[in-house]
CSV table of C-alpha atoms and ligand atoms in Angstrom, one decimal:
chain,number,residue,atom,x,y,z
A,1,UNK,CA,103.4,24.5,106.0
A,2,UNK,CA,103.9,27.8,107.8
A,3,UNK,CA,101.3,29.7,109.8
A,4,UNK,CA,101.8,33.4,109.8
A,5,UNK,CA,99.8,35.9,111.8
A,6,UNK,CA,101.7,39.1,111.5
A,7,UNK,CA,101.2,41.2,108.3
A,8,UNK,CA,104.9,42.2,108.2
A,9,UNK,CA,106.0,38.5,108.4
A,10,UNK,CA,103.6,37.7,105.5
A,11,UNK,CA,105.1,40.5,103.4
A,12,UNK,CA,108.6,39.2,104.2
A,13,UNK,CA,107.7,35.6,103.3
A,14,UNK,CA,106.1,36.6,99.9
A,15,UNK,CA,109.2,38.8,99.2
A,16,UNK,CA,111.5,35.9,99.9
A,17,UNK,CA,109.7,33.6,97.5
A,18,UNK,CA,109.8,36.3,94.8
A,19,UNK,CA,113.5,36.8,95.4
A,20,UNK,CA,113.9,33.1,94.5
A,21,UNK,CA,112.0,33.9,91.3
A,22,UNK,CA,109.0,31.9,92.3
A,23,UNK,CA,105.6,32.8,91.1
A,24,UNK,CA,103.2,33.4,94.0
A,25,UNK,CA,99.6,32.1,93.9
A,26,UNK,CA,97.4,33.7,96.5
A,27,UNK,CA,94.0,32.4,97.7
A,28,UNK,CA,92.1,34.8,100.0
A,29,UNK,CA,89.4,33.2,102.1
A,30,UNK,CA,87.4,33.6,105.3
A,31,UNK,CA,88.1,30.1,106.3
A,32,UNK,CA,85.8,27.2,107.2
A,33,UNK,CA,87.5,25.7,104.1
A,34,UNK,CA,85.6,23.4,101.8
A,35,UNK,CA,86.1,21.8,98.4
A,36,UNK,CA,85.3,25.2,96.7
A,37,UNK,CA,88.2,26.8,98.3
A,38,UNK,CA,90.4,23.8,97.5
A,39,UNK,CA,89.6,24.1,93.9
A,40,UNK,CA,91.1,27.6,94.0
A,41,UNK,CA,94.2,26.1,95.7
A,42,UNK,CA,94.4,23.5,93.0
A,43,UNK,CA,94.2,26.1,90.2
A,44,UNK,CA,96.9,28.1,92.0
A,45,UNK,CA,99.2,25.1,92.3
A,46,UNK,CA,98.8,24.6,88.6
A,47,UNK,CA,100.1,28.1,87.8
A,48,UNK,CA,102.3,29.1,90.7
A,49,UNK,CA,105.5,27.9,92.5
A,50,UNK,CA,104.3,28.8,95.9
A,51,UNK,CA,100.7,29.1,97.1
A,52,UNK,CA,99.7,31.2,100.1
A,53,UNK,CA,96.2,31.2,101.5
A,54,UNK,CA,94.7,33.7,103.9
A,55,UNK,CA,92.0,33.0,106.5
A,56,UNK,CA,90.5,36.2,107.8
A,57,UNK,CA,86.9,36.8,108.7
A,58,UNK,CA,86.8,40.5,107.8
A,59,UNK,CA,84.5,42.5,110.1
A,60,UNK,CA,84.5,45.4,107.7
A,61,UNK,CA,82.4,43.5,105.1
A,62,UNK,CA,79.7,42.4,107.5
A,63,UNK,CA,76.9,44.9,108.0
A,64,UNK,CA,75.0,42.5,110.2
A,65,UNK,CA,76.7,41.8,113.6
A,66,UNK,CA,74.9,38.5,114.1
A,67,UNK,CA,76.1,37.3,110.7
A,68,UNK,CA,79.7,38.2,111.7
A,69,UNK,CA,79.4,36.5,115.1
A,70,UNK,CA,77.8,33.3,113.6
A,71,UNK,CA,80.2,33.0,110.7
A,72,UNK,CA,81.8,29.6,111.0
A,73,UNK,CA,85.4,29.6,112.2
A,74,UNK,CA,87.7,26.5,112.6
A,75,UNK,CA,91.4,27.5,112.1
A,76,UNK,CA,92.7,24.2,113.4
A,77,UNK,CA,90.8,22.2,110.8
A,78,UNK,CA,91.6,24.8,108.1
A,79,UNK,CA,95.3,24.4,108.7
A,80,UNK,CA,95.1,20.7,108.3
A,81,UNK,CA,93.0,21.0,105.2
A,82,UNK,CA,95.3,23.6,103.6
A,83,UNK,CA,98.4,21.6,104.4
A,84,UNK,CA,97.0,18.5,102.9
A,85,UNK,CA,96.0,20.5,99.8
A,86,UNK,CA,99.6,21.7,99.2
A,87,UNK,CA,99.4,25.2,100.5
A,88,UNK,CA,102.8,26.6,101.4
A,89,UNK,CA,101.8,29.1,104.0
A,90,UNK,CA,98.6,30.3,105.7
A,91,UNK,CA,98.2,33.9,106.7
A,92,UNK,CA,95.6,34.1,109.5
A,93,UNK,CA,96.0,37.5,111.2
A,94,UNK,CA,93.9,38.6,114.2
A,95,UNK,CA,91.4,41.5,113.5
A,96,UNK,CA,93.7,43.8,115.6
A,97,UNK,CA,96.7,43.0,113.3
A,98,UNK,CA,94.7,44.0,110.2
A,99,UNK,CA,93.0,46.9,111.7
A,100,UNK,CA,95.2,48.1,114.6
A,101,UNK,CA,93.3,51.4,114.9
A,102,UNK,CA,89.9,49.8,114.8
A,103,UNK,CA,87.8,51.1,111.9
A,104,UNK,CA,90.4,52.3,109.3
A,105,UNK,CA,90.3,55.9,108.4
A,106,UNK,CA,90.8,55.1,104.7
A,107,UNK,CA,88.6,52.6,102.9
A,108,UNK,CA,88.3,51.6,99.2
A,109,UNK,CA,84.8,52.3,98.0
A,110,UNK,CA,84.1,50.5,94.6
A,111,UNK,CA,82.1,52.4,92.0
A,112,UNK,CA,78.8,51.6,90.5
A,113,UNK,CA,79.5,47.8,90.2
A,114,UNK,CA,79.6,47.7,94.0
A,115,UNK,CA,76.3,49.5,94.5
A,116,UNK,CA,73.9,47.2,92.8
A,117,UNK,CA,72.6,43.6,93.7
A,118,UNK,CA,74.7,42.5,96.7
A,119,UNK,CA,75.8,46.1,97.2
A,120,UNK,CA,72.2,47.3,97.4
A,121,UNK,CA,71.2,44.5,99.8
A,122,UNK,CA,74.3,44.7,101.9
A,123,UNK,CA,75.4,48.4,102.1
A,124,UNK,CA,79.1,48.8,102.7
A,125,UNK,CA,79.8,45.1,101.9
A,126,UNK,CA,81.9,45.7,98.9
A,127,UNK,CA,83.8,48.6,100.5
A,128,UNK,CA,84.8,46.1,103.2
A,129,UNK,CA,85.8,43.5,100.6
A,130,UNK,CA,87.7,46.0,98.5
A,131,UNK,CA,89.5,47.4,101.5
A,132,UNK,CA,90.7,44.1,102.9
A,133,UNK,CA,91.7,42.8,99.5
A,134,UNK,CA,93.6,46.0,98.7
A,135,UNK,CA,95.5,45.4,102.0
A,136,UNK,CA,96.1,41.7,101.3
A,137,UNK,CA,97.3,42.4,97.8
A,138,UNK,CA,99.6,45.2,99.1
A,139,UNK,CA,101.1,42.9,101.7
A,140,UNK,CA,101.4,39.9,99.4
A,141,UNK,CA,102.9,41.9,96.5
A,142,UNK,CA,102.9,40.7,92.9
A,143,UNK,CA,100.9,37.5,92.7
A,144,UNK,CA,98.2,35.6,90.8
A,145,UNK,CA,95.0,35.8,93.0
A,146,UNK,CA,92.5,33.1,92.7
A,147,UNK,CA,88.8,34.0,93.3
A,148,UNK,CA,85.6,32.0,92.8
A,149,UNK,CA,82.9,32.7,90.3
A,150,UNK,CA,80.5,31.6,93.1
A,151,UNK,CA,80.8,35.3,94.2
A,152,UNK,CA,80.4,36.6,90.7
A,153,UNK,CA,79.8,40.2,91.6
A,154,UNK,CA,82.7,40.2,94.0
A,155,UNK,CA,84.9,38.9,91.2
A,156,UNK,CA,83.8,41.7,88.9
A,157,UNK,CA,84.3,44.3,91.7
A,158,UNK,CA,87.7,43.0,92.6
A,159,UNK,CA,88.9,43.1,88.9
A,160,UNK,CA,87.7,46.7,88.7
A,161,UNK,CA,89.5,47.7,92.0
A,162,UNK,CA,92.7,46.0,90.8
A,163,UNK,CA,92.5,47.8,87.4
A,164,UNK,CA,91.6,51.2,88.9
A,165,UNK,CA,94.3,51.1,91.6
A,166,UNK,CA,97.0,49.2,89.7
A,167,UNK,CA,97.2,46.6,92.4
A,168,UNK,CA,99.9,44.0,91.7
A,169,UNK,CA,97.6,41.1,91.4
A,170,UNK,CA,96.5,39.2,88.4
A,171,UNK,CA,92.9,38.1,89.2
A,172,UNK,CA,92.0,34.6,88.0
A,173,UNK,CA,88.3,33.5,88.3
A,174,UNK,CA,87.6,29.9,89.0
A,175,UNK,CA,84.3,27.9,88.4
A,176,UNK,CA,81.9,27.2,91.2
A,177,UNK,CA,82.1,23.8,92.9
A,178,UNK,CA,78.7,22.3,93.8
A,179,UNK,CA,77.1,19.5,95.8
A,180,UNK,CA,75.6,16.7,93.8
A,181,UNK,CA,72.2,18.3,94.0
A,182,UNK,CA,73.5,21.5,92.6
A,183,UNK,CA,73.9,23.6,95.8
A,184,UNK,CA,77.0,25.7,95.6
A,185,UNK,CA,79.5,24.9,98.3
A,186,UNK,CA,79.6,27.8,100.9
A,187,UNK,CA,80.9,28.1,104.4
A,188,UNK,CA,77.5,29.3,105.3
A,189,UNK,CA,75.9,26.0,104.3
A,190,UNK,CA,77.2,24.6,107.7
A,191,UNK,CA,74.6,26.8,109.4
A,192,UNK,CA,71.6,25.2,107.6
A,193,UNK,CA,69.4,22.7,109.5
A,194,UNK,CA,68.6,19.5,107.5
A,195,UNK,CA,65.3,20.9,106.4
A,196,UNK,CA,66.9,24.2,105.3
A,197,UNK,CA,69.7,22.3,103.5
A,198,UNK,CA,67.1,20.5,101.5
A,199,UNK,CA,65.3,23.8,100.8
A,200,UNK,CA,68.5,25.5,99.7
A,201,UNK,CA,68.4,23.5,96.5
A,202,UNK,CA,65.9,26.0,95.3
A,203,UNK,CA,68.7,28.5,94.4
A,204,UNK,CA,70.2,26.3,91.8
A,205,UNK,CA,66.8,25.1,90.7
A,206,UNK,CA,65.9,28.8,90.1
A,207,UNK,CA,69.0,29.4,88.0
A,208,UNK,CA,68.2,26.4,85.9
A,209,UNK,CA,64.6,27.6,85.5
A,210,UNK,CA,65.9,31.0,84.4
A,211,UNK,CA,68.2,29.4,81.9
A,212,UNK,CA,65.4,27.3,80.5
A,213,UNK,CA,63.3,30.4,80.1
A,214,UNK,CA,66.0,32.2,78.1
A,215,UNK,CA,66.6,29.1,76.0
A,216,UNK,CA,62.9,29.1,75.1
A,217,UNK,CA,63.4,32.6,73.8
A,218,UNK,CA,61.7,34.4,76.7
A,219,UNK,CA,62.9,37.9,77.8
A,220,UNK,CA,65.3,38.5,80.7
A,221,UNK,CA,62.3,39.8,82.7
A,222,UNK,CA,60.4,36.6,82.1
A,223,UNK,CA,63.5,34.6,83.0
A,224,UNK,CA,63.7,36.6,86.3
A,225,UNK,CA,60.1,35.9,87.0
A,226,UNK,CA,60.7,32.2,86.4
A,227,UNK,CA,63.6,32.2,88.8
A,228,UNK,CA,61.7,34.1,91.5
A,229,UNK,CA,58.7,31.7,91.2
A,230,UNK,CA,61.0,28.7,92.0
A,231,UNK,CA,62.4,30.4,95.2
A,232,UNK,CA,59.0,31.7,96.2
A,233,UNK,CA,57.5,28.2,96.0
A,234,UNK,CA,59.9,27.0,98.7
A,235,UNK,CA,58.3,27.7,102.1
A,236,UNK,CA,61.7,27.9,104.0
A,237,UNK,CA,63.2,30.4,101.5
A,238,UNK,CA,62.7,34.1,101.1
A,239,UNK,CA,63.9,35.7,97.8
A,240,UNK,CA,66.2,38.7,97.9
A,241,UNK,CA,66.7,39.1,94.2
A,242,UNK,CA,66.7,37.2,90.9
A,243,UNK,CA,68.4,39.0,88.1
A,244,UNK,CA,69.5,38.5,84.6
A,245,UNK,CA,72.4,40.8,83.8
A,246,UNK,CA,75.2,41.5,81.3
A,247,UNK,CA,78.4,39.7,82.6
A,248,UNK,CA,80.6,42.8,82.9
A,249,UNK,CA,78.4,45.7,83.7
A,250,UNK,CA,76.0,43.5,85.8
A,251,UNK,CA,73.2,45.7,84.5
A,252,UNK,CA,70.0,44.5,82.9
A,253,UNK,CA,70.7,43.7,79.3
A,254,UNK,CA,70.0,46.3,76.6
A,255,UNK,CA,68.6,45.3,73.1
A,256,UNK,CA,72.1,44.1,72.0
A,257,UNK,CA,73.6,42.5,75.2
A,258,UNK,CA,77.4,42.4,75.4
A,259,UNK,CA,78.5,38.8,76.3
A,260,UNK,CA,76.8,35.8,77.6
A,261,UNK,CA,74.1,36.8,80.1
A,262,UNK,CA,74.5,35.9,83.7
A,263,UNK,CA,71.8,34.8,86.1
A,264,UNK,CA,72.1,35.7,89.7
A,265,UNK,CA,70.0,34.8,92.7
A,266,UNK,CA,70.1,35.7,96.4
A,267,UNK,CA,67.8,34.3,99.0
A,268,UNK,CA,67.5,33.6,102.7
A,269,UNK,CA,67.0,30.0,103.6
A,270,UNK,CA,65.9,30.0,107.2
A,271,UNK,CA,68.3,32.5,108.8
A,272,UNK,CA,71.1,32.0,106.3
A,273,UNK,CA,71.6,34.2,103.3
A,274,UNK,CA,72.8,32.4,100.2
A,275,UNK,CA,73.8,33.5,96.7
A,276,UNK,CA,74.5,31.7,93.5
A,277,UNK,CA,74.8,32.3,89.7
A,278,UNK,CA,75.2,30.6,86.4
A,279,UNK,CA,75.9,31.7,82.8
A,280,UNK,CA,72.8,31.7,80.5
A,281,UNK,CA,74.3,28.7,78.7
A,282,UNK,CA,76.7,26.0,80.0
B,301,AMP,P1,84.9,32.9,101.3
B,301,AMP,O1,85.8,32.2,102.2
B,301,AMP,O2,83.5,32.5,101.2
B,301,AMP,O3,85.1,34.4,101.4
B,301,AMP,O4,85.4,32.5,99.8
B,301,AMP,C1,86.8,32.7,99.5
B,301,AMP,C2,87.0,32.4,98.0
B,301,AMP,O5,86.5,31.1,97.7
B,301,AMP,C3,86.2,33.4,97.2
B,301,AMP,O6,87.0,33.8,96.1
B,301,AMP,C4,85.0,32.6,96.8
B,301,AMP,O7,84.4,33.0,95.6
B,301,AMP,C5,85.6,31.2,96.6
B,301,AMP,N1,84.5,30.2,96.8
B,301,AMP,C6,83.6,30.1,97.7
B,301,AMP,N2,82.7,29.1,97.5
B,301,AMP,C7,83.1,28.5,96.3
B,301,AMP,C8,82.7,27.4,95.5
B,301,AMP,N3,81.6,26.7,95.9
B,301,AMP,N4,83.3,27.2,94.4
B,301,AMP,C9,84.4,27.9,94.0
B,301,AMP,N5,84.9,28.9,94.7
B,301,AMP,C10,84.3,29.3,95.8
């Protein structure tokens, strides 16, 4: 497996694989790889001839400096994990390689989809995500890009950006990988103390409570209240939002909702902000 740190070398490598008529699968990550990331690699290996994975903790998408500084980083371990999983090459550029002039003068600002929910709680977050992915897709060139449904709003925003800007990536969403007790795998889980780890189950429990509420025929507002109540009953957790939305617009459902509703939750558990989501029915 190759390790590449220079953007130009990554572009060359991808081009070389395409020249050989190989289909490229691309898995963008911020590292601290876990089984959720590996499920994306597995999906990519199933569809592509060559799988590239990026590891880049993108400062542009962090509003909170402490969150950026405390974000887990372990490139050595990530390289071993990626190689064992069958990744062909890892792109792990330094911040100065991706943003040589510091803050870039041009950024990609997603429209309304990026302003609500996570976008409202973390102003500028999706502009950071959209900018770095636009750069990564531009460097990688035509590819199938594998993203997790764990970050459901991010997936929707990225699909929109790819559509609006004609980026050469086919975005493929992959299901969320969970711990046995339902907690969605996340690099941020590493920062939870044992007590917080146990409390973090409340996110998944809240989603199940919301689902059960809808299944009983209750309204989306009642389902949101049921979700909120579960998080609020956990002393170590602090609710950010609990929302029931239409899956594409991510807006509160109208009288005739389009598609299977999605339940989304965000909460701090101790100092760590976690998000999760589920469809209204399995
Ligand atoms: P991150 O490194 O957290 O930026 O995540 C990189 C990619 O992995 C994103 O597309 C995430 O949605 C995806 N991902 C993160 N956690 C999971 C999970 N538990 N299951 C599936 N995909 C995930």
